């Protein structure tokens, strides 16, 4: 009897010790689990790139000035960021601007959206001579953020076709309204156009993208240009591939890798983000044949970055 009681007491004490250990180390444990998960995720994403890049015969030397316009260089921290419009790029640009100050770094959110996007705020890879470019690409931490290609197109439509400024109106919206909506007598002033409620439909936008004349005239506008054409993931060996769908977790992991996790915080997501759930609704207005053509056009982005083929949109 006596020894049984003693045994219970020992078990009880051990339980208390386990409890105390868990509560004091629980947070560390949680962080370690998250870090492990992120590390594994990165490995999978990089494996995927290696798999789909196999047999690519081009090399870094094939990248001309015009192919490197989206590569922002931070010499102070040894970072190269290839930005992709519509994939958290405003906030990453804010981060890089904040990091250019001395410590303690300012809150990235103090930098205004329009101010951030002035190209002269940054140094780009194509500002440097060839040999320096190569050295930086070899030694710096290179990262990019990608997103589901169809969701990105919806986001581009909402931002640039519905909410246009003069630049997008003149160069794109007006053309699309003429060609695919058969509007005539169109104003040149985006304010007037907006007042009249002029907007291409989502299908008009897709028609424009699918029209062979579009690419013949000039490479796609960067907001809807294929991500692989902006950042060349088969030629540049990225250290980190972030996804918009896991933005906050990925941002934290990247800052950890850069040894900046204690010095700066990535802004929280607050915007009206286009969600993956509404894709089917948006694409209802697009005929099956055109959806399939569109998938072909963006297939490489789906494959390289591990996005699921949206069979519910493409199969009968
Ligand atoms: C580089 O840009 C040129 C001109 O825009 C284009 O034809 C070429 O395919 C691009 N190269 C790569 C590797 O994307
Ligand atoms: C960073 O600071 C340097 C010198 O202080 C300046 O020349 C450069 O334009 C700054 N870059 C950014 C991205 O603010
Ligand atoms: C074209 O638009 C202007 C101004 O919006 C209007 O005054 C004019 O009557 C229109 N012309 C035609 C042919 O519809
Ligand atoms: C977010 O989007 C929904 C639907 O598109 C809209 O009703 C709402 O006003 C938007 N919210 C903000 C803050 O823009």
mmCIF file of C-alpha atoms and ligand atoms in Angstrom:
data_model
loop_
_atom_site.group_PDB
_atom_site.id
_atom_site.type_symbol
_atom_site.label_atom_id
_atom_site.label_comp_id
_atom_site.label_asym_id
_atom_site.label_seq_id
_atom_site.Cartn_x
_atom_site.Cartn_y
_atom_site.Cartn_z
ATOM 1 C CA UNK A 1 0.000 0.000 0.000
ATOM 2 C CA UNK A 2 2.701 2.453 1.129
ATOM 3 C CA UNK A 3 4.810 1.972 -1.958
ATOM 4 C CA UNK A 4 1.761 2.434 -4.180
ATOM 5 C CA UNK A 5 1.089 5.828 -2.603
ATOM 6 C CA UNK A 6 4.744 6.790 -3.038
ATOM 7 C CA UNK A 7 4.505 5.817 -6.682
ATOM 8 C CA UNK A 8 1.462 8.076 -7.158
ATOM 9 C CA UNK A 9 3.323 10.980 -5.564
ATOM 10 C CA UNK A 10 6.283 10.450 -7.894
ATOM 11 C CA UNK A 11 3.973 10.392 -10.928
ATOM 12 C CA UNK A 12 2.261 13.545 -9.669
ATOM 13 C CA UNK A 13 5.555 15.374 -9.203
ATOM 14 C CA UNK A 14 6.736 14.314 -12.611
ATOM 15 C CA UNK A 15 3.506 15.633 -14.075
ATOM 16 C CA UNK A 16 4.103 19.007 -12.449
ATOM 17 C CA UNK A 17 7.649 19.090 -13.808
ATOM 18 C CA UNK A 18 6.462 18.294 -17.321
ATOM 19 C CA UNK A 19 3.818 21.009 -17.000
ATOM 20 C CA UNK A 20 6.354 23.618 -15.899
ATOM 21 C CA UNK A 21 8.766 22.639 -18.661
ATOM 22 C CA UNK A 22 6.027 22.892 -21.272
ATOM 23 C CA UNK A 23 4.810 26.309 -20.181
ATOM 24 C CA UNK A 24 8.263 27.854 -20.007
ATOM 25 C CA UNK A 25 9.500 26.246 -23.195
ATOM 26 C CA UNK A 26 6.162 26.135 -24.980
ATOM 27 C CA UNK A 27 6.772 29.342 -26.881
ATOM 28 C CA UNK A 28 10.224 28.268 -27.985
ATOM 29 C CA UNK A 29 8.777 24.949 -28.977
ATOM 30 C CA UNK A 30 6.049 26.647 -31.010
ATOM 31 C CA UNK A 31 8.602 28.847 -32.769
ATOM 32 C CA UNK A 32 10.836 25.903 -33.521
ATOM 33 C CA UNK A 33 7.918 24.004 -34.994
ATOM 34 C CA UNK A 34 7.031 26.947 -37.198
ATOM 35 C CA UNK A 35 10.645 27.365 -38.303
ATOM 36 C CA UNK A 36 10.885 23.667 -39.148
ATOM 37 C CA UNK A 37 7.689 23.863 -41.145
ATOM 38 C CA UNK A 38 8.995 26.900 -43.042
ATOM 39 C CA UNK A 39 12.334 25.266 -43.733
ATOM 40 C CA UNK A 40 10.620 22.188 -45.117
ATOM 41 C CA UNK A 41 8.334 24.340 -47.237
ATOM 42 C CA UNK A 42 11.324 26.168 -48.705
ATOM 43 C CA UNK A 43 13.010 22.892 -49.530
ATOM 44 C CA UNK A 44 9.928 21.665 -51.376
ATOM 45 C CA UNK A 45 9.572 24.894 -53.323
ATOM 46 C CA UNK A 46 13.220 24.867 -54.360
ATOM 47 C CA UNK A 47 13.066 21.175 -55.285
ATOM 48 C CA UNK A 48 10.139 21.971 -57.530
ATOM 49 C CA UNK A 49 12.075 24.712 -59.300
ATOM 50 C CA UNK A 50 14.980 22.375 -59.848
ATOM 51 C CA UNK A 51 12.656 19.729 -61.252
ATOM 52 C CA UNK A 52 10.904 22.009 -63.742
ATOM 53 C CA UNK A 53 14.061 23.951 -64.642
ATOM 54 C CA UNK A 54 15.915 20.839 -65.688
ATOM 55 C CA UNK A 55 17.072 21.088 -69.274
ATOM 56 C CA UNK A 56 16.946 24.879 -69.403
ATOM 57 C CA UNK A 57 19.901 25.721 -71.609
ATOM 58 C CA UNK A 58 20.083 29.455 -70.913
ATOM 59 C CA UNK A 59 22.359 30.933 -68.286
ATOM 60 C CA UNK A 60 22.729 34.145 -66.324
ATOM 61 C CA UNK A 61 24.754 35.566 -69.212
ATOM 62 C CA UNK A 62 21.618 35.513 -71.350
ATOM 63 C CA UNK A 63 19.927 38.049 -69.068
ATOM 64 C CA UNK A 64 20.027 41.492 -70.653
ATOM 65 C CA UNK A 65 19.366 44.840 -69.023
ATOM 66 C CA UNK A 66 15.695 44.644 -69.973
ATOM 67 C CA UNK A 67 15.373 41.281 -68.209
ATOM 68 C CA UNK A 68 16.622 42.655 -64.890
ATOM 69 C CA UNK A 69 14.410 45.674 -64.351
ATOM 70 C CA UNK A 70 12.670 44.150 -61.312
ATOM 71 C CA UNK A 71 15.762 43.184 -59.347
ATOM 72 C CA UNK A 72 16.242 45.581 -56.413
ATOM 73 C CA UNK A 73 19.650 45.532 -54.737
ATOM 74 C CA UNK A 74 20.386 46.292 -51.074
ATOM 75 C CA UNK A 75 24.177 46.350 -50.733
ATOM 76 C CA UNK A 76 24.077 47.158 -47.021
ATOM 77 C CA UNK A 77 22.387 43.875 -46.095
ATOM 78 C CA UNK A 78 23.378 41.854 -49.142
ATOM 79 C CA UNK A 79 19.854 41.326 -50.445
ATOM 80 C CA UNK A 80 18.417 41.050 -53.933
ATOM 81 C CA UNK A 81 14.624 41.205 -54.191
ATOM 82 C CA UNK A 82 12.906 40.462 -57.485
ATOM 83 C CA UNK A 83 9.571 42.184 -57.124
ATOM 84 C CA UNK A 84 6.400 40.981 -58.810
ATOM 85 C CA UNK A 85 3.531 43.457 -59.030
ATOM 86 C CA UNK A 86 0.371 42.276 -57.232
ATOM 87 C CA UNK A 87 2.338 40.090 -54.831
ATOM 88 C CA UNK A 88 2.914 42.138 -51.664
ATOM 89 C CA UNK A 89 5.477 44.217 -53.517
ATOM 90 C CA UNK A 90 4.499 47.543 -51.925
ATOM 91 C CA UNK A 91 5.212 46.187 -48.472
ATOM 92 C CA UNK A 92 8.514 44.587 -49.456
ATOM 93 C CA UNK A 93 9.613 47.820 -51.087
ATOM 94 C CA UNK A 94 8.655 49.607 -47.864
ATOM 95 C CA UNK A 95 10.780 47.144 -45.924
ATOM 96 C CA UNK A 96 13.805 47.766 -48.142
ATOM 97 C CA UNK A 97 13.426 51.529 -47.831
ATOM 98 C CA UNK A 98 13.168 51.259 -44.030
ATOM 99 C CA UNK A 99 16.255 49.016 -43.933
ATOM 100 C CA UNK A 100 18.249 51.682 -45.753
ATOM 101 C CA UNK A 101 17.937 53.919 -42.690
ATOM 102 C CA UNK A 102 20.145 53.346 -39.656
ATOM 103 C CA UNK A 103 18.849 51.398 -36.667
ATOM 104 C CA UNK A 104 16.368 51.517 -35.104
ATOM 105 C CA UNK A 105 14.637 51.135 -38.443
ATOM 106 C CA UNK A 106 11.487 53.210 -39.021
ATOM 107 C CA UNK A 107 8.092 51.507 -39.247
ATOM 108 C CA UNK A 108 7.799 50.508 -42.944
ATOM 109 C CA UNK A 109 4.180 51.695 -42.988
ATOM 110 C CA UNK A 110 5.198 55.362 -42.658
ATOM 111 C CA UNK A 111 6.222 55.271 -46.323
ATOM 112 C CA UNK A 112 3.294 56.125 -48.527
ATOM 113 C CA UNK A 113 2.110 53.814 -51.271
ATOM 114 C CA UNK A 114 2.712 56.169 -54.205
ATOM 115 C CA UNK A 115 6.008 57.445 -52.858
ATOM 116 C CA UNK A 116 7.305 53.898 -52.452
ATOM 117 C CA UNK A 117 6.719 53.104 -56.107
ATOM 118 C CA UNK A 118 8.979 55.794 -57.538
ATOM 119 C CA UNK A 119 11.635 53.771 -59.267
ATOM 120 C CA UNK A 120 14.451 56.151 -58.284
ATOM 121 C CA UNK A 121 14.103 55.023 -54.666
ATOM 122 C CA UNK A 122 16.090 51.896 -55.426
ATOM 123 C CA UNK A 123 19.240 50.528 -56.925
ATOM 124 C CA UNK A 124 18.646 47.865 -59.523
ATOM 125 C CA UNK A 125 20.828 45.025 -60.651
ATOM 126 C CA UNK A 126 21.005 46.427 -64.167
ATOM 127 C CA UNK A 127 22.580 49.641 -62.801
ATOM 128 C CA UNK A 128 25.787 47.659 -62.222
ATOM 129 C CA UNK A 129 28.405 46.407 -64.698
ATOM 130 C CA UNK A 130 28.194 42.761 -65.692
ATOM 131 C CA UNK A 131 30.957 41.477 -63.402
ATOM 132 C CA UNK A 132 29.437 43.160 -60.354
ATOM 133 C CA UNK A 133 26.006 41.807 -61.177
ATOM 134 C CA UNK A 134 27.404 38.319 -61.222
ATOM 135 C CA UNK A 135 29.237 38.775 -57.912
ATOM 136 C CA UNK A 136 26.104 40.105 -56.223
ATOM 137 C CA UNK A 137 23.964 37.304 -57.645
ATOM 138 C CA UNK A 138 26.477 34.810 -56.304
ATOM 139 C CA UNK A 139 26.806 36.219 -52.806
ATOM 140 C CA UNK A 140 23.607 38.021 -51.864
ATOM 141 C CA UNK A 141 20.442 36.507 -50.443
ATOM 142 C CA UNK A 142 17.983 36.450 -53.325
ATOM 143 C CA UNK A 143 14.240 36.255 -52.786
ATOM 144 C CA UNK A 144 10.902 36.690 -54.528
ATOM 145 C CA UNK A 145 7.223 36.338 -53.654
ATOM 146 C CA UNK A 146 4.759 34.625 -55.965
ATOM 147 C CA UNK A 147 1.037 33.985 -56.013
ATOM 148 C CA UNK A 148 -1.613 31.824 -57.655
ATOM 149 C CA UNK A 149 -1.409 33.047 -61.292
ATOM 150 C CA UNK A 150 -5.166 33.316 -61.866
ATOM 151 C CA UNK A 151 -5.741 35.103 -58.553
ATOM 152 C CA UNK A 152 -2.983 37.510 -59.519
ATOM 153 C CA UNK A 153 -4.795 38.254 -62.806
ATOM 154 C CA UNK A 154 -8.021 39.009 -60.935
ATOM 155 C CA UNK A 155 -6.090 41.279 -58.624
ATOM 156 C CA UNK A 156 -4.495 43.066 -61.607
ATOM 157 C CA UNK A 157 -7.926 43.517 -63.180
ATOM 158 C CA UNK A 158 -9.381 45.042 -60.018
ATOM 159 C CA UNK A 159 -6.428 47.325 -59.546
ATOM 160 C CA UNK A 160 -5.692 48.470 -63.100
ATOM 161 C CA UNK A 161 -8.895 47.977 -65.127
ATOM 162 C CA UNK A 162 -11.465 49.061 -62.534
ATOM 163 C CA UNK A 163 -9.349 51.494 -60.564
ATOM 164 C CA UNK A 164 -7.159 52.940 -63.311
ATOM 165 C CA UNK A 165 -5.003 56.072 -63.385
ATOM 166 C CA UNK A 166 -4.165 58.098 -66.505
ATOM 167 C CA UNK A 167 -1.229 55.844 -67.412
ATOM 168 C CA UNK A 168 -3.266 52.644 -67.383
ATOM 169 C CA UNK A 169 -6.281 54.302 -68.964
ATOM 170 C CA UNK A 170 -4.372 55.650 -71.947
ATOM 171 C CA UNK A 171 -2.158 52.662 -72.524
ATOM 172 C CA UNK A 172 -4.480 49.765 -71.761
ATOM 173 C CA UNK A 173 -8.058 50.433 -70.608
ATOM 174 C CA UNK A 174 -8.887 52.661 -73.560
ATOM 175 C CA UNK A 175 -7.478 50.142 -76.040
ATOM 176 C CA UNK A 176 -9.402 47.308 -74.443
ATOM 177 C CA UNK A 177 -12.639 49.298 -74.451
ATOM 178 C CA UNK A 178 -12.170 50.005 -78.162
ATOM 179 C CA UNK A 179 -11.113 46.558 -79.284
ATOM 180 C CA UNK A 180 -13.229 44.237 -77.205
ATOM 181 C CA UNK A 181 -16.135 46.336 -75.953
ATOM 182 C CA UNK A 182 -16.408 48.161 -79.308
ATOM 183 C CA UNK A 183 -16.738 51.534 -77.632
ATOM 184 C CA UNK A 184 -16.285 54.495 -79.955
ATOM 185 C CA UNK A 185 -15.755 58.191 -79.277
ATOM 186 C CA UNK A 186 -13.690 57.503 -76.176
ATOM 187 C CA UNK A 187 -12.293 60.319 -74.103
ATOM 188 C CA UNK A 188 -8.549 60.564 -73.457
ATOM 189 C CA UNK A 189 -9.067 61.680 -69.878
ATOM 190 C CA UNK A 190 -9.216 58.960 -67.260
ATOM 191 C CA UNK A 191 -11.219 61.118 -64.832
ATOM 192 C CA UNK A 192 -13.913 61.666 -67.426
ATOM 193 C CA UNK A 193 -13.897 57.989 -68.308
ATOM 194 C CA UNK A 194 -14.264 57.045 -64.675
ATOM 195 C CA UNK A 195 -17.160 59.458 -64.220
ATOM 196 C CA UNK A 196 -18.892 57.810 -67.155
ATOM 197 C CA UNK A 197 -18.357 54.452 -65.474
ATOM 198 C CA UNK A 198 -16.294 53.098 -68.351
ATOM 199 C CA UNK A 199 -14.722 49.749 -67.503
ATOM 200 C CA UNK A 200 -13.655 46.722 -69.463
ATOM 201 C CA UNK A 201 -15.298 43.527 -68.236
ATOM 202 C CA UNK A 202 -13.091 40.825 -66.773
ATOM 203 C CA UNK A 203 -13.632 38.869 -69.975
ATOM 204 C CA UNK A 204 -12.525 41.891 -72.060
ATOM 205 C CA UNK A 205 -9.317 41.916 -70.059
ATOM 206 C CA UNK A 206 -8.746 38.216 -70.715
ATOM 207 C CA UNK A 207 -9.523 38.707 -74.425
ATOM 208 C CA UNK A 208 -6.828 41.365 -74.526
ATOM 209 C CA UNK A 209 -4.288 39.072 -72.849
ATOM 210 C CA UNK A 210 -5.115 36.203 -75.220
ATOM 211 C CA UNK A 211 -5.001 38.334 -78.355
ATOM 212 C CA UNK A 212 -1.739 37.493 -80.206
ATOM 213 C CA UNK A 213 -1.468 41.152 -81.249
ATOM 214 C CA UNK A 214 -0.903 42.168 -77.624
ATOM 215 C CA UNK A 215 2.378 40.320 -77.166
ATOM 216 C CA UNK A 216 3.474 41.169 -80.697
ATOM 217 C CA UNK A 217 3.256 44.864 -79.880
ATOM 218 C CA UNK A 218 5.217 44.712 -76.609
ATOM 219 C CA UNK A 219 5.891 42.269 -73.789
ATOM 220 C CA UNK A 220 2.970 42.043 -71.351
ATOM 221 C CA UNK A 221 2.642 44.865 -68.874
ATOM 222 C CA UNK A 222 4.416 43.723 -65.673
ATOM 223 C CA UNK A 223 1.173 43.525 -63.656
ATOM 224 C CA UNK A 224 0.042 40.628 -65.839
ATOM 225 C CA UNK A 225 3.356 39.453 -67.274
ATOM 226 C CA UNK A 226 4.133 35.871 -66.296
ATOM 227 C CA UNK A 227 6.071 35.758 -63.034
ATOM 228 C CA UNK A 228 8.802 33.559 -64.484
ATOM 229 C CA UNK A 229 9.445 36.178 -67.164
ATOM 230 C CA UNK A 230 9.954 38.867 -64.542
ATOM 231 C CA UNK A 231 12.202 36.950 -62.149
ATOM 232 C CA UNK A 232 13.808 34.109 -64.183
ATOM 233 C CA UNK A 233 13.699 31.437 -61.467
ATOM 234 C CA UNK A 234 15.527 28.942 -63.676
ATOM 235 C CA UNK A 235 18.497 31.244 -64.203
ATOM 236 C CA UNK A 236 18.695 32.907 -60.797
ATOM 237 C CA UNK A 237 19.101 30.514 -57.903
ATOM 238 C CA UNK A 238 16.756 31.952 -55.289
ATOM 239 C CA UNK A 239 17.505 31.447 -51.613
ATOM 240 C CA UNK A 240 13.920 32.055 -50.656
ATOM 241 C CA UNK A 241 10.616 31.624 -52.484
ATOM 242 C CA UNK A 242 7.715 33.237 -50.653
ATOM 243 C CA UNK A 243 4.024 32.736 -51.378
ATOM 244 C CA UNK A 244 1.320 35.358 -50.975
ATOM 245 C CA UNK A 245 -0.910 32.598 -49.585
ATOM 246 C CA UNK A 246 1.420 32.168 -46.578
ATOM 247 C CA UNK A 247 2.698 35.729 -46.601
ATOM 248 C CA UNK A 248 2.998 36.441 -42.881
ATOM 249 C CA UNK A 249 4.672 33.146 -42.022
ATOM 250 C CA UNK A 250 7.021 33.401 -44.994
ATOM 251 C CA UNK A 251 7.924 36.999 -44.170
ATOM 252 C CA UNK A 252 8.867 35.984 -40.656
ATOM 253 C CA UNK A 253 10.992 33.108 -41.903
ATOM 254 C CA UNK A 254 12.756 35.298 -44.445
ATOM 255 C CA UNK A 255 13.573 37.907 -41.786
ATOM 256 C CA UNK A 256 14.953 35.103 -39.626
ATOM 257 C CA UNK A 257 17.202 33.942 -42.463
ATOM 258 C CA UNK A 258 18.355 37.536 -43.015
ATOM 259 C CA UNK A 259 19.029 37.927 -39.289
ATOM 260 C CA UNK A 260 16.649 40.861 -39.135
ATOM 261 C CA UNK A 261 13.790 39.305 -37.168
ATOM 262 C CA UNK A 262 14.449 41.361 -34.054
ATOM 263 C CA UNK A 263 15.028 44.615 -35.911
ATOM 264 C CA UNK A 264 12.068 45.064 -38.228
ATOM 265 C CA UNK A 265 8.518 43.751 -38.616
ATOM 266 C CA UNK A 266 6.717 42.992 -41.846
ATOM 267 C CA UNK A 267 3.429 44.968 -42.020
ATOM 268 C CA UNK A 268 0.284 42.974 -41.243
ATOM 269 C CA UNK A 269 -2.088 42.189 -44.127
ATOM 270 C CA UNK A 270 -5.071 44.496 -44.032
ATOM 271 C CA UNK A 271 -5.938 45.077 -47.668
ATOM 272 C CA UNK A 272 -8.956 43.713 -49.436
ATOM 273 C CA UNK A 273 -7.024 40.814 -50.832
ATOM 274 C CA UNK A 274 -8.412 38.859 -53.737
ATOM 275 C CA UNK A 275 -9.084 35.417 -52.338
ATOM 276 C CA UNK A 276 -8.600 32.074 -53.991
ATOM 277 C CA UNK A 277 -12.233 31.172 -53.241
ATOM 278 C CA UNK A 278 -13.706 33.706 -55.648
ATOM 279 C CA UNK A 279 -11.742 32.503 -58.688
ATOM 280 C CA UNK A 280 -14.593 30.298 -59.987
ATOM 281 C CA UNK A 281 -17.002 33.207 -59.807
ATOM 282 C CA UNK A 282 -14.703 35.555 -61.682
ATOM 283 C CA UNK A 283 -14.079 33.027 -64.431
ATOM 284 C CA UNK A 284 -17.752 32.246 -65.013
ATOM 285 C CA UNK A 285 -17.838 34.958 -67.672
ATOM 286 C CA UNK A 286 -14.870 33.452 -69.539
ATOM 287 C CA UNK A 287 -15.703 30.687 -72.080
ATOM 288 C CA UNK A 288 -14.068 27.309 -71.503
ATOM 289 C CA UNK A 289 -11.875 27.520 -74.604
ATOM 290 C CA UNK A 290 -10.443 30.841 -73.475
ATOM 291 C CA UNK A 291 -9.845 29.590 -69.934
ATOM 292 C CA UNK A 292 -7.815 26.753 -71.390
ATOM 293 C CA UNK A 293 -5.819 29.106 -73.592
ATOM 294 C CA UNK A 294 -5.190 31.323 -70.583
ATOM 295 C CA UNK A 295 -3.990 28.374 -68.535
ATOM 296 C CA UNK A 296 -1.562 27.444 -71.311
ATOM 297 C CA UNK A 297 -0.245 30.992 -71.285
ATOM 298 C CA UNK A 298 0.426 30.871 -67.531
ATOM 299 C CA UNK A 299 1.089 27.146 -67.160
ATOM 300 C CA UNK A 300 4.773 27.602 -66.440
ATOM 301 C CA UNK A 301 3.987 29.865 -63.495
ATOM 302 C CA UNK A 302 1.585 27.227 -62.129
ATOM 303 C CA UNK A 303 4.217 24.500 -62.465
ATOM 304 C CA UNK A 304 7.357 26.273 -61.360
ATOM 305 C CA UNK A 305 5.778 27.697 -58.236
ATOM 306 C CA UNK A 306 3.674 24.704 -57.282
ATOM 307 C CA UNK A 307 0.168 25.996 -57.880
ATOM 308 C CA UNK A 308 -2.581 23.488 -58.472
ATOM 309 C CA UNK A 309 -4.025 23.278 -61.987
ATOM 310 C CA UNK A 310 -7.600 24.575 -61.491
ATOM 311 C CA UNK A 311 -9.297 21.565 -63.063
ATOM 312 C CA UNK A 312 -12.760 22.812 -62.064
ATOM 313 C CA UNK A 313 -12.250 25.677 -64.519
ATOM 314 C CA UNK A 314 -10.610 23.689 -67.300
ATOM 315 C CA UNK A 315 -12.276 20.294 -67.564
ATOM 316 C CA UNK A 316 -15.752 19.640 -68.957
HETATM 317 C C1 LIG B 1 14.954 39.101 -72.134
HETATM 318 O O1 LIG B 1 14.217 40.162 -72.738
HETATM 319 C C2 LIG B 1 14.039 40.018 -74.138
HETATM 320 C C3 LIG B 1 13.390 41.282 -74.662
HETATM 321 O O2 LIG B 1 12.341 41.686 -73.854
HETATM 322 C C4 LIG B 1 13.216 38.780 -74.399
HETATM 323 O O3 LIG B 1 13.030 38.594 -75.777
HETATM 324 C C5 LIG B 1 13.921 37.571 -73.810
HETATM 325 O O4 LIG B 1 13.130 36.414 -73.951
HETATM 326 C C6 LIG B 1 14.220 37.793 -72.336
HETATM 327 N N1 LIG B 1 15.038 36.708 -71.812
HETATM 328 C C7 LIG B 1 14.639 35.925 -70.814
HETATM 329 C C8 LIG B 1 15.599 34.899 -70.363
HETATM 330 O O5 LIG B 1 13.552 36.059 -70.290
HETATM 331 C C1 LIG B 2 19.907 54.611 -49.239
HETATM 332 O O1 LIG B 2 20.773 55.561 -48.687
HETATM 333 C C2 LIG B 2 21.731 56.064 -49.580
HETATM 334 C C3 LIG B 2 22.646 56.992 -48.835
HETATM 335 O O2 LIG B 2 22.145 57.344 -47.590
HETATM 336 C C4 LIG B 2 21.027 56.758 -50.741
HETATM 337 O O3 LIG B 2 21.968 57.227 -51.664
HETATM 338 C C5 LIG B 2 20.095 55.755 -51.405
HETATM 339 O O4 LIG B 2 19.381 56.375 -52.436
HETATM 340 C C6 LIG B 2 19.148 55.170 -50.401
HETATM 341 N N1 LIG B 2 18.357 54.131 -51.015
HETATM 342 C C7 LIG B 2 17.065 53.944 -50.714
HETATM 343 C C8 LIG B 2 16.442 52.759 -51.316
HETATM 344 O O5 LIG B 2 16.455 54.696 -49.987
HETATM 345 C C1 LIG B 3 -18.483 62.192 -78.524
HETATM 346 O O1 LIG B 3 -18.362 62.616 -77.154
HETATM 347 C C2 LIG B 3 -18.518 64.014 -76.966
HETATM 348 C C3 LIG B 3 -18.209 64.359 -75.547
HETATM 349 O O2 LIG B 3 -18.340 63.315 -74.698
HETATM 350 C C4 LIG B 3 -19.938 64.414 -77.382
HETATM 351 O O3 LIG B 3 -20.136 65.786 -77.167
HETATM 352 C C5 LIG B 3 -20.137 64.046 -78.824
HETATM 353 O O4 LIG B 3 -21.467 64.333 -79.215
HETATM 354 C C6 LIG B 3 -19.845 62.590 -79.091
HETATM 355 N N1 LIG B 3 -19.856 62.317 -80.508
HETATM 356 C C7 LIG B 3 -20.509 61.289 -81.021
HETATM 357 C C8 LIG B 3 -20.428 61.118 -82.512
HETATM 358 O O5 LIG B 3 -21.166 60.501 -80.345
HETATM 359 C C1 LIG B 4 -13.712 44.914 -49.535
HETATM 360 O O1 LIG B 4 -14.407 44.319 -50.610
HETATM 361 C C2 LIG B 4 -15.776 44.186 -50.403
HETATM 362 C C3 LIG B 4 -16.374 43.416 -51.575
HETATM 363 O O2 LIG B 4 -15.620 43.521 -52.746
HETATM 364 C C4 LIG B 4 -16.395 45.588 -50.249
HETATM 365 O O3 LIG B 4 -17.793 45.466 -50.029
HETATM 366 C C5 LIG B 4 -15.733 46.291 -49.064
HETATM 367 O O4 LIG B 4 -16.217 47.600 -48.968
HETATM 368 C C6 LIG B 4 -14.237 46.322 -49.254
HETATM 369 N N1 LIG B 4 -13.572 46.858 -48.053
HETATM 370 C C7 LIG B 4 -12.620 47.771 -48.107
HETATM 371 C C8 LIG B 4 -12.026 48.199 -46.810
HETATM 372 O O5 LIG B 4 -12.203 48.224 -49.153
#
